[in-house]
Amino acid sequence: MWWLACLQGAAALGSPPPADARAASPASSRFWRGKRVFLAGASSGLGEAVAEELSARGASLVIGARRTEALARVAAACAARSGGDPPRVLGLDVCAPRAELEAKACEAAALLGGGVDVLCYCAGRGQRTRAAETSAEAHALLMATNFEGAVTLSRAVLPAMLERGEGHLCVVSSVQGFFGQPGRTSYAASKAAMIGYFDGLRAEVASSGVRVTVVSPGYIATDHAASAVGSDGTADENSKKGMLPGVLAERIADAVERGEPELIASQLDGRVAIWLRVLWPSVLFKLMEKKSS
């Protein structure tokens, strides 16, 4: 029956790769050794975990975020784990004007000593307000943090990658980019925009040697909810059941190494929602109505 196939596919979508597939790209492989990585949004949460994972695999990093004191702590943790030099720290506000972000990308390339091999965009901001209660400023902040910053930095590093005929853009979206939820309207819009933009970009650069990976996680065990627009500053139940950042960071590193175009790393409810949105949208809409009441 079609609904059974739907659930079976949902169960498989985004589930961890089989053991033999993971063994094909161990952390000790040479792919990441010496790779020059510009990592935006590295001061906490998933970005921090990705910084540590890539450092452990031998990458050369510039890590960027607004909170430079937190970046210094992350850099020290990276050095302790890798046994090598700490990543370079770059003060970075992904909501800054385009010219400023472009200058920061150039600065990162200079710090890396030869350009950016991999841009990894982990910056993000959540939402806990209904659309009618979300100010225009809050909506703009969510779009700038979750989408526009990724686009601007990607556009800044892409020409050099195209000229070299190699490079990789890895951006973190969300399963909510595939469907909208109450209280997450602007957030879902920003993540949907990211999926659409980078899917199109991937097709454009497919023959150039440049690769694009879009990561769409479900719940992650971070302070994402606590720092969301409209949040009361406390973690919610969803973050408590979320995937550990270190586990997701390992999967992201493996996905980039394998050149995967997409990584969906979600709990079962997110995977089912994606399938329902495609195959039985009326059911999903009713579920979201109940969730909103």
mmCIF file of C-alpha atoms in Angstrom:
data_model
loop_
_atom_site.group_PDB
_atom_site.id
_atom_site.type_symbol
_atom_site.label_atom_id
_atom_site.label_comp_id
_atom_site.label_asym_id
_atom_site.label_seq_id
_atom_site.Cartn_x
_atom_site.Cartn_y
_atom_site.Cartn_z
ATOM 1 C CA MET A 1 0.000 0.000 0.000
ATOM 2 C CA TRP A 2 1.242 3.486 -0.835
ATOM 3 C CA TRP A 3 0.965 4.811 2.738
ATOM 4 C CA LEU A 4 3.074 1.922 4.028
ATOM 5 C CA ALA A 5 5.734 2.669 1.413
ATOM 6 C CA CYS A 6 5.584 6.290 2.522
ATOM 7 C CA LEU A 7 6.288 5.394 6.140
ATOM 8 C CA GLN A 8 9.026 2.957 5.168
ATOM 9 C CA GLY A 9 10.683 5.625 3.052
ATOM 10 C CA ALA A 10 10.349 8.153 5.850
ATOM 11 C CA ALA A 11 12.000 5.784 8.270
ATOM 12 C CA ALA A 12 14.960 5.455 5.925
ATOM 13 C CA LEU A 13 15.184 9.135 4.945
ATOM 14 C CA GLY A 14 17.881 10.832 6.952
ATOM 15 C CA SER A 15 18.709 7.775 9.012
ATOM 16 C CA PRO A 16 22.375 7.092 9.767
ATOM 17 C CA PRO A 17 24.267 5.499 6.876
ATOM 18 C CA PRO A 18 24.995 1.809 7.141
ATOM 19 C CA ALA A 19 28.137 0.713 8.928
ATOM 20 C CA ASP A 20 29.944 -0.196 5.713
ATOM 21 C CA ALA A 21 29.204 3.250 4.233
ATOM 22 C CA ARG A 22 30.532 5.003 7.340
ATOM 23 C CA ALA A 23 33.624 2.822 7.285
ATOM 24 C CA ALA A 24 34.335 4.040 3.766
ATOM 25 C CA SER A 25 35.067 7.547 5.044
ATOM 26 C CA PRO A 26 36.686 7.313 8.476
ATOM 27 C CA ALA A 27 37.892 10.342 10.392
ATOM 28 C CA SER A 28 41.447 9.223 9.657
ATOM 29 C CA SER A 29 41.046 9.626 5.883
ATOM 30 C CA ARG A 30 43.124 12.248 4.102
ATOM 31 C CA PHE A 31 40.305 14.290 2.557
ATOM 32 C CA TRP A 32 40.210 16.979 5.248
ATOM 33 C CA ARG A 33 43.960 17.165 5.893
ATOM 34 C CA GLY A 34 45.134 20.638 4.930
ATOM 35 C CA LYS A 35 41.704 21.696 3.636
ATOM 36 C CA ARG A 36 41.247 25.448 4.117
ATOM 37 C CA VAL A 37 37.866 25.910 5.759
ATOM 38 C CA PHE A 38 35.953 29.095 6.533
ATOM 39 C CA LEU A 39 33.338 28.222 9.168
ATOM 40 C CA ALA A 40 30.664 30.815 9.940
ATOM 41 C CA GLY A 41 28.635 30.487 13.121
ATOM 42 C CA ALA A 42 31.217 28.590 15.144
ATOM 43 C CA SER A 43 30.855 30.102 18.623
ATOM 44 C CA SER A 44 28.450 27.479 20.021
ATOM 45 C CA GLY A 45 26.156 24.565 19.261
ATOM 46 C CA LEU A 46 26.495 22.772 15.952
ATOM 47 C CA GLY A 47 29.088 25.211 14.582
ATOM 48 C CA GLU A 48 31.329 24.583 17.578
ATOM 49 C CA ALA A 49 30.991 20.818 17.114
ATOM 50 C CA VAL A 50 31.797 21.074 13.389
ATOM 51 C CA ALA A 51 34.890 23.154 14.181
ATOM 52 C CA GLU A 52 36.163 20.500 16.576
ATOM 53 C CA GLU A 53 35.372 17.649 14.163
ATOM 54 C CA LEU A 54 37.111 19.253 11.179
ATOM 55 C CA SER A 55 40.121 20.241 13.301
ATOM 56 C CA ALA A 56 40.424 16.652 14.463
ATOM 57 C CA ARG A 57 40.417 15.555 10.813
ATOM 58 C CA GLY A 58 43.306 17.862 9.981
ATOM 59 C CA ALA A 59 41.563 20.833 8.380
ATOM 60 C CA SER A 60 42.961 24.357 8.599
ATOM 61 C CA LEU A 61 40.183 26.605 9.901
ATOM 62 C CA VAL A 62 39.132 30.197 10.209
ATOM 63 C CA ILE A 63 36.148 30.307 12.558
ATOM 64 C CA GLY A 64 33.811 33.290 12.567
ATOM 65 C CA ALA A 65 31.033 34.628 14.781
ATOM 66 C CA ARG A 66 30.069 37.799 16.652
ATOM 67 C CA ARG A 67 31.224 36.526 20.057
ATOM 68 C CA THR A 68 34.996 36.481 19.674
ATOM 69 C CA GLU A 69 35.533 35.496 23.317
ATOM 70 C CA ALA A 70 33.480 32.351 22.695
ATOM 71 C CA LEU A 71 35.443 31.723 19.495
ATOM 72 C CA ALA A 72 38.681 31.842 21.486
ATOM 73 C CA ARG A 73 37.311 29.095 23.737
ATOM 74 C CA VAL A 74 36.287 27.024 20.697
ATOM 75 C CA ALA A 75 39.718 27.519 19.117
ATOM 76 C CA ALA A 76 41.415 26.264 22.281
ATOM 77 C CA ALA A 77 39.142 23.216 22.369
ATOM 78 C CA CYS A 78 39.938 22.484 18.724
ATOM 79 C CA ALA A 79 43.674 22.628 19.393
ATOM 80 C CA ALA A 80 43.319 20.358 22.413
ATOM 81 C CA ARG A 81 41.405 17.776 20.388
ATOM 82 C CA SER A 82 43.569 17.881 17.260
ATOM 83 C CA GLY A 83 46.927 18.370 18.925
ATOM 84 C CA GLY A 84 47.735 21.020 16.324
ATOM 85 C CA ASP A 85 47.511 24.765 15.914
ATOM 86 C CA PRO A 86 44.223 26.404 16.909
ATOM 87 C CA PRO A 87 41.919 27.826 14.231
ATOM 88 C CA ARG A 88 42.220 31.510 13.454
ATOM 89 C CA VAL A 89 39.448 33.625 14.942
ATOM 90 C CA LEU A 90 37.513 36.176 12.892
ATOM 91 C CA GLY A 91 34.876 38.518 14.275
ATOM 92 C CA LEU A 92 31.892 38.070 11.971
ATOM 93 C CA ASP A 93 28.314 39.336 11.972
ATOM 94 C CA VAL A 94 26.411 37.489 9.231
ATOM 95 C CA CYS A 95 23.748 40.221 9.309
ATOM 96 C CA ALA A 96 26.283 42.914 8.378
ATOM 97 C CA PRO A 97 25.952 44.823 5.070
ATOM 98 C CA ARG A 98 26.998 42.965 1.935
ATOM 99 C CA ALA A 99 30.258 44.881 1.435
ATOM 100 C CA GLU A 100 31.346 44.143 5.000
ATOM 101 C CA LEU A 101 30.629 40.433 4.644
ATOM 102 C CA GLU A 102 32.518 40.298 1.358
ATOM 103 C CA ALA A 103 35.496 41.939 3.060
ATOM 104 C CA LYS A 104 35.321 39.352 5.853
ATOM 105 C CA ALA A 105 35.392 36.554 3.273
ATOM 106 C CA CYS A 106 38.518 38.073 1.747
ATOM 107 C CA GLU A 107 40.062 38.354 5.203
ATOM 108 C CA ALA A 108 39.305 34.695 5.899
ATOM 109 C CA ALA A 109 40.927 33.666 2.617
ATOM 110 C CA ALA A 110 44.038 35.683 3.518
ATOM 111 C CA LEU A 111 44.206 34.128 6.984
ATOM 112 C CA LEU A 112 43.992 30.690 5.391
ATOM 113 C CA GLY A 113 46.925 31.572 3.175
ATOM 114 C CA GLY A 114 45.586 30.738 -0.238
ATOM 115 C CA GLY A 115 41.825 30.873 -0.470
ATOM 116 C CA VAL A 116 38.825 28.960 0.835
ATOM 117 C CA ASP A 117 38.477 25.293 -0.087
ATOM 118 C CA VAL A 118 35.303 24.752 1.947
ATOM 119 C CA LEU A 119 32.778 27.292 3.186
ATOM 120 C CA CYS A 120 30.653 25.864 5.992
ATOM 121 C CA TYR A 121 27.723 28.020 7.090
ATOM 122 C CA CYS A 122 26.304 27.013 10.478
ATOM 123 C CA ALA A 123 24.948 30.379 11.622
ATOM 124 C CA GLY A 124 21.265 30.325 12.473
ATOM 125 C CA ARG A 125 18.484 31.826 14.577
ATOM 126 C CA GLY A 126 15.218 30.198 15.656
ATOM 127 C CA GLN A 127 11.700 31.576 16.101
ATOM 128 C CA ARG A 128 8.958 31.163 18.682
ATOM 129 C CA THR A 129 6.423 33.802 17.564
ATOM 130 C CA ARG A 130 3.308 33.676 15.389
ATOM 131 C CA ALA A 131 3.358 35.589 12.124
ATOM 132 C CA ALA A 132 1.023 38.373 13.276
ATOM 133 C CA GLU A 133 3.190 38.895 16.362
ATOM 134 C CA THR A 134 6.516 38.873 14.517
ATOM 135 C CA SER A 135 7.833 42.356 13.825
ATOM 136 C CA ALA A 136 9.254 43.309 10.450
ATOM 137 C CA GLU A 137 12.628 43.705 12.160
ATOM 138 C CA ALA A 138 12.473 40.203 13.633
ATOM 139 C CA HIS A 139 11.479 38.736 10.260
ATOM 140 C CA ALA A 140 14.392 40.555 8.576
ATOM 141 C CA LEU A 141 16.785 39.289 11.272
ATOM 142 C CA LEU A 142 15.727 35.686 10.675
ATOM 143 C CA MET A 143 16.059 35.987 6.904
ATOM 144 C CA ALA A 144 19.441 37.713 7.170
ATOM 145 C CA THR A 145 20.889 35.243 9.674
ATOM 146 C CA ASN A 146 19.522 32.034 8.190
ATOM 147 C CA PHE A 147 19.632 32.822 4.474
ATOM 148 C CA GLU A 148 21.102 36.104 3.248
ATOM 149 C CA GLY A 149 24.361 35.685 5.151
ATOM 150 C CA ALA A 150 24.910 32.271 3.572
ATOM 151 C CA VAL A 151 24.224 33.654 0.113
ATOM 152 C CA THR A 152 26.535 36.646 0.499
ATOM 153 C CA LEU A 153 29.471 34.619 1.813
ATOM 154 C CA SER A 154 28.935 31.943 -0.849
ATOM 155 C CA ARG A 155 28.899 34.537 -3.607
ATOM 156 C CA ALA A 156 32.097 36.010 -2.176
ATOM 157 C CA VAL A 157 34.110 32.769 -2.238
ATOM 158 C CA LEU A 158 32.524 31.165 -5.323
ATOM 159 C CA PRO A 159 34.436 33.010 -8.107
ATOM 160 C CA ALA A 160 37.810 31.805 -6.815
ATOM 161 C CA MET A 161 36.487 28.256 -6.498
ATOM 162 C CA LEU A 162 35.193 28.344 -10.063
ATOM 163 C CA GLU A 163 38.534 29.670 -11.280
ATOM 164 C CA ARG A 164 40.397 26.840 -9.524
ATOM 165 C CA GLY A 165 37.836 24.256 -10.661
ATOM 166 C CA GLU A 166 37.302 22.940 -7.134
ATOM 167 C CA GLY A 167 35.721 23.880 -3.833
ATOM 168 C CA HIS A 168 32.763 23.052 -1.627
ATOM 169 C CA LEU A 169 29.860 25.018 -0.159
ATOM 170 C CA CYS A 170 28.171 23.384 2.836
ATOM 171 C CA VAL A 171 25.170 25.180 4.352
ATOM 172 C CA VAL A 172 22.903 24.184 7.224
ATOM 173 C CA SER A 173 19.188 24.484 6.520
ATOM 174 C CA SER A 174 16.463 22.527 8.377
ATOM 175 C CA VAL A 175 13.768 19.954 7.745
ATOM 176 C CA GLN A 176 11.404 22.870 8.348
ATOM 177 C CA GLY A 177 12.542 24.199 5.009
ATOM 178 C CA PHE A 178 10.320 21.472 3.513
ATOM 179 C CA PHE A 179 7.168 22.326 5.488
ATOM 180 C CA GLY A 180 5.880 25.188 7.637
ATOM 181 C CA GLN A 181 4.893 25.001 11.302
ATOM 182 C CA PRO A 182 2.923 27.406 13.477
ATOM 183 C CA GLY A 183 5.211 29.726 15.373
ATOM 184 C CA ARG A 184 8.023 29.122 12.866
ATOM 185 C CA THR A 185 6.762 31.042 9.813
ATOM 186 C CA SER A 186 9.752 33.279 9.098
ATOM 187 C CA TYR A 187 12.182 30.590 10.215
ATOM 188 C CA ALA A 188 10.675 28.034 7.828
ATOM 189 C CA ALA A 189 10.695 30.621 5.034
ATOM 190 C CA SER A 190 14.393 31.326 5.540
ATOM 191 C CA LYS A 191 15.262 27.635 5.503
ATOM 192 C CA ALA A 192 13.100 26.967 2.443
ATOM 193 C CA ALA A 193 14.858 29.832 0.670
ATOM 194 C CA MET A 194 18.208 28.254 1.503
ATOM 195 C CA ILE A 195 17.183 24.881 0.070
ATOM 196 C CA GLY A 196 15.835 26.444 -3.126
ATOM 197 C CA TYR A 197 18.800 28.731 -3.669
ATOM 198 C CA PHE A 198 21.509 26.160 -3.105
ATOM 199 C CA ASP A 199 19.682 23.434 -5.039
ATOM 200 C CA GLY A 200 19.726 25.799 -8.016
ATOM 201 C CA LEU A 201 23.335 26.782 -7.440
ATOM 202 C CA ARG A 202 24.361 23.127 -7.223
ATOM 203 C CA ALA A 203 22.948 22.531 -10.692
ATOM 204 C CA GLU A 204 24.691 25.604 -12.088
ATOM 205 C CA VAL A 205 28.155 24.582 -10.866
ATOM 206 C CA ALA A 206 27.784 20.813 -11.360
ATOM 207 C CA SER A 207 30.265 20.673 -14.233
ATOM 208 C CA SER A 208 32.771 23.078 -12.669
ATOM 209 C CA GLY A 209 34.270 20.893 -9.951
ATOM 210 C CA VAL A 210 32.561 22.904 -7.192
ATOM 211 C CA ARG A 211 30.259 20.905 -4.922
ATOM 212 C CA VAL A 212 27.265 22.003 -2.821
ATOM 213 C CA THR A 213 25.905 20.179 0.240
ATOM 214 C CA VAL A 214 22.687 21.282 1.964
ATOM 215 C CA VAL A 215 22.262 19.899 5.485
ATOM 216 C CA SER A 216 18.698 19.698 6.823
ATOM 217 C CA PRO A 217 18.660 18.582 10.459
ATOM 218 C CA GLY A 218 15.712 17.940 12.701
ATOM 219 C CA TYR A 219 16.005 18.698 16.402
ATOM 220 C CA ILE A 220 19.527 19.226 17.750
ATOM 221 C CA ALA A 221 20.482 19.198 21.434
ATOM 222 C CA THR A 222 21.690 22.820 21.551
ATOM 223 C CA ASP A 223 20.499 26.169 22.948
ATOM 224 C CA HIS A 224 18.863 26.970 19.588
ATOM 225 C CA ALA A 225 15.390 27.224 21.132
ATOM 226 C CA ALA A 226 16.583 29.255 24.112
ATOM 227 C CA SER A 227 18.086 31.925 21.837
ATOM 228 C CA ALA A 228 15.202 32.006 19.343
ATOM 229 C CA VAL A 229 13.224 35.134 18.489
ATOM 230 C CA GLY A 230 10.346 35.259 20.994
ATOM 231 C CA SER A 231 11.828 32.611 23.295
ATOM 232 C CA ASP A 232 11.707 32.960 27.076
ATOM 233 C CA GLY A 233 15.349 31.891 27.210
ATOM 234 C CA THR A 234 14.797 28.300 28.237
ATOM 235 C CA ALA A 235 15.294 25.101 26.274
ATOM 236 C CA ASP A 236 12.200 23.251 25.082
ATOM 237 C CA GLU A 237 11.409 19.543 25.057
ATOM 238 C CA ASN A 238 12.351 19.226 21.384
ATOM 239 C CA SER A 239 15.971 20.225 22.020
ATOM 240 C CA LYS A 240 16.167 17.727 24.862
ATOM 241 C CA LYS A 241 15.380 14.866 22.453
ATOM 242 C CA GLY A 242 17.580 16.275 19.707
ATOM 243 C CA MET A 243 20.615 14.776 18.024
ATOM 244 C CA LEU A 244 23.910 15.465 19.768
ATOM 245 C CA PRO A 245 25.886 18.187 17.934
ATOM 246 C CA GLY A 246 29.005 16.023 17.806
ATOM 247 C CA VAL A 247 27.122 13.191 16.092
ATOM 248 C CA LEU A 248 25.687 15.551 13.485
ATOM 249 C CA ALA A 249 29.078 17.210 12.977
ATOM 250 C CA GLU A 250 30.594 13.834 12.139
ATOM 251 C CA ARG A 251 27.827 13.139 9.625
ATOM 252 C CA ILE A 252 28.315 16.556 8.025
ATOM 253 C CA ALA A 253 32.057 15.997 7.661
ATOM 254 C CA ASP A 254 31.418 12.594 6.089
ATOM 255 C CA ALA A 255 28.767 14.001 3.723
ATOM 256 C CA VAL A 256 31.112 16.708 2.422
ATOM 257 C CA GLU A 257 33.900 14.165 2.035
ATOM 258 C CA ARG A 258 31.626 11.930 -0.051
ATOM 259 C CA GLY A 259 30.360 14.888 -2.090
ATOM 260 C CA GLU A 260 26.751 14.288 -1.085
ATOM 261 C CA PRO A 261 24.364 16.966 -2.395
ATOM 262 C CA GLU A 262 22.029 16.678 0.585
ATOM 263 C CA LEU A 263 22.042 15.389 4.144
ATOM 264 C CA ILE A 264 18.690 15.048 5.908
ATOM 265 C CA ALA A 265 19.355 14.198 9.548
ATOM 266 C CA SER A 266 16.030 14.201 11.334
ATOM 267 C CA GLN A 267 13.955 12.349 13.857
ATOM 268 C CA LEU A 268 11.060 10.260 12.528
ATOM 269 C CA ASP A 269 8.442 13.009 12.895
ATOM 270 C CA GLY A 270 10.358 15.377 10.634
ATOM 271 C CA ARG A 271 10.931 12.696 8.008
ATOM 272 C CA VAL A 272 7.250 11.721 8.015
ATOM 273 C CA ALA A 273 6.229 15.385 7.661
ATOM 274 C CA ILE A 274 8.416 15.738 4.567
ATOM 275 C CA TRP A 275 6.750 12.739 2.952
ATOM 276 C CA LEU A 276 3.250 13.865 3.940
ATOM 277 C CA ARG A 277 3.879 17.307 2.429
ATOM 278 C CA VAL A 278 4.558 15.608 -0.915
ATOM 279 C CA LEU A 279 2.152 12.652 -0.886
ATOM 280 C CA TRP A 280 -0.704 13.611 1.444
ATOM 281 C CA PRO A 281 -0.509 17.360 2.155
ATOM 282 C CA SER A 282 -4.077 17.675 3.451
ATOM 283 C CA VAL A 283 -3.204 15.402 6.370
ATOM 284 C CA LEU A 284 -0.110 17.443 7.206
ATOM 285 C CA PHE A 285 -2.109 20.683 7.060
ATOM 286 C CA LYS A 286 -4.676 19.269 9.512
ATOM 287 C CA LEU A 287 -1.922 18.129 11.856
ATOM 288 C CA MET A 288 -0.388 21.586 11.807
ATOM 289 C CA GLU A 289 -3.798 23.170 12.489
ATOM 290 C CA LYS A 290 -4.141 20.993 15.592
ATOM 291 C CA LYS A 291 -0.607 21.883 16.633
ATOM 292 C CA SER A 292 -1.468 25.565 16.362
ATOM 293 C CA SER A 293 -4.575 25.367 18.549
#
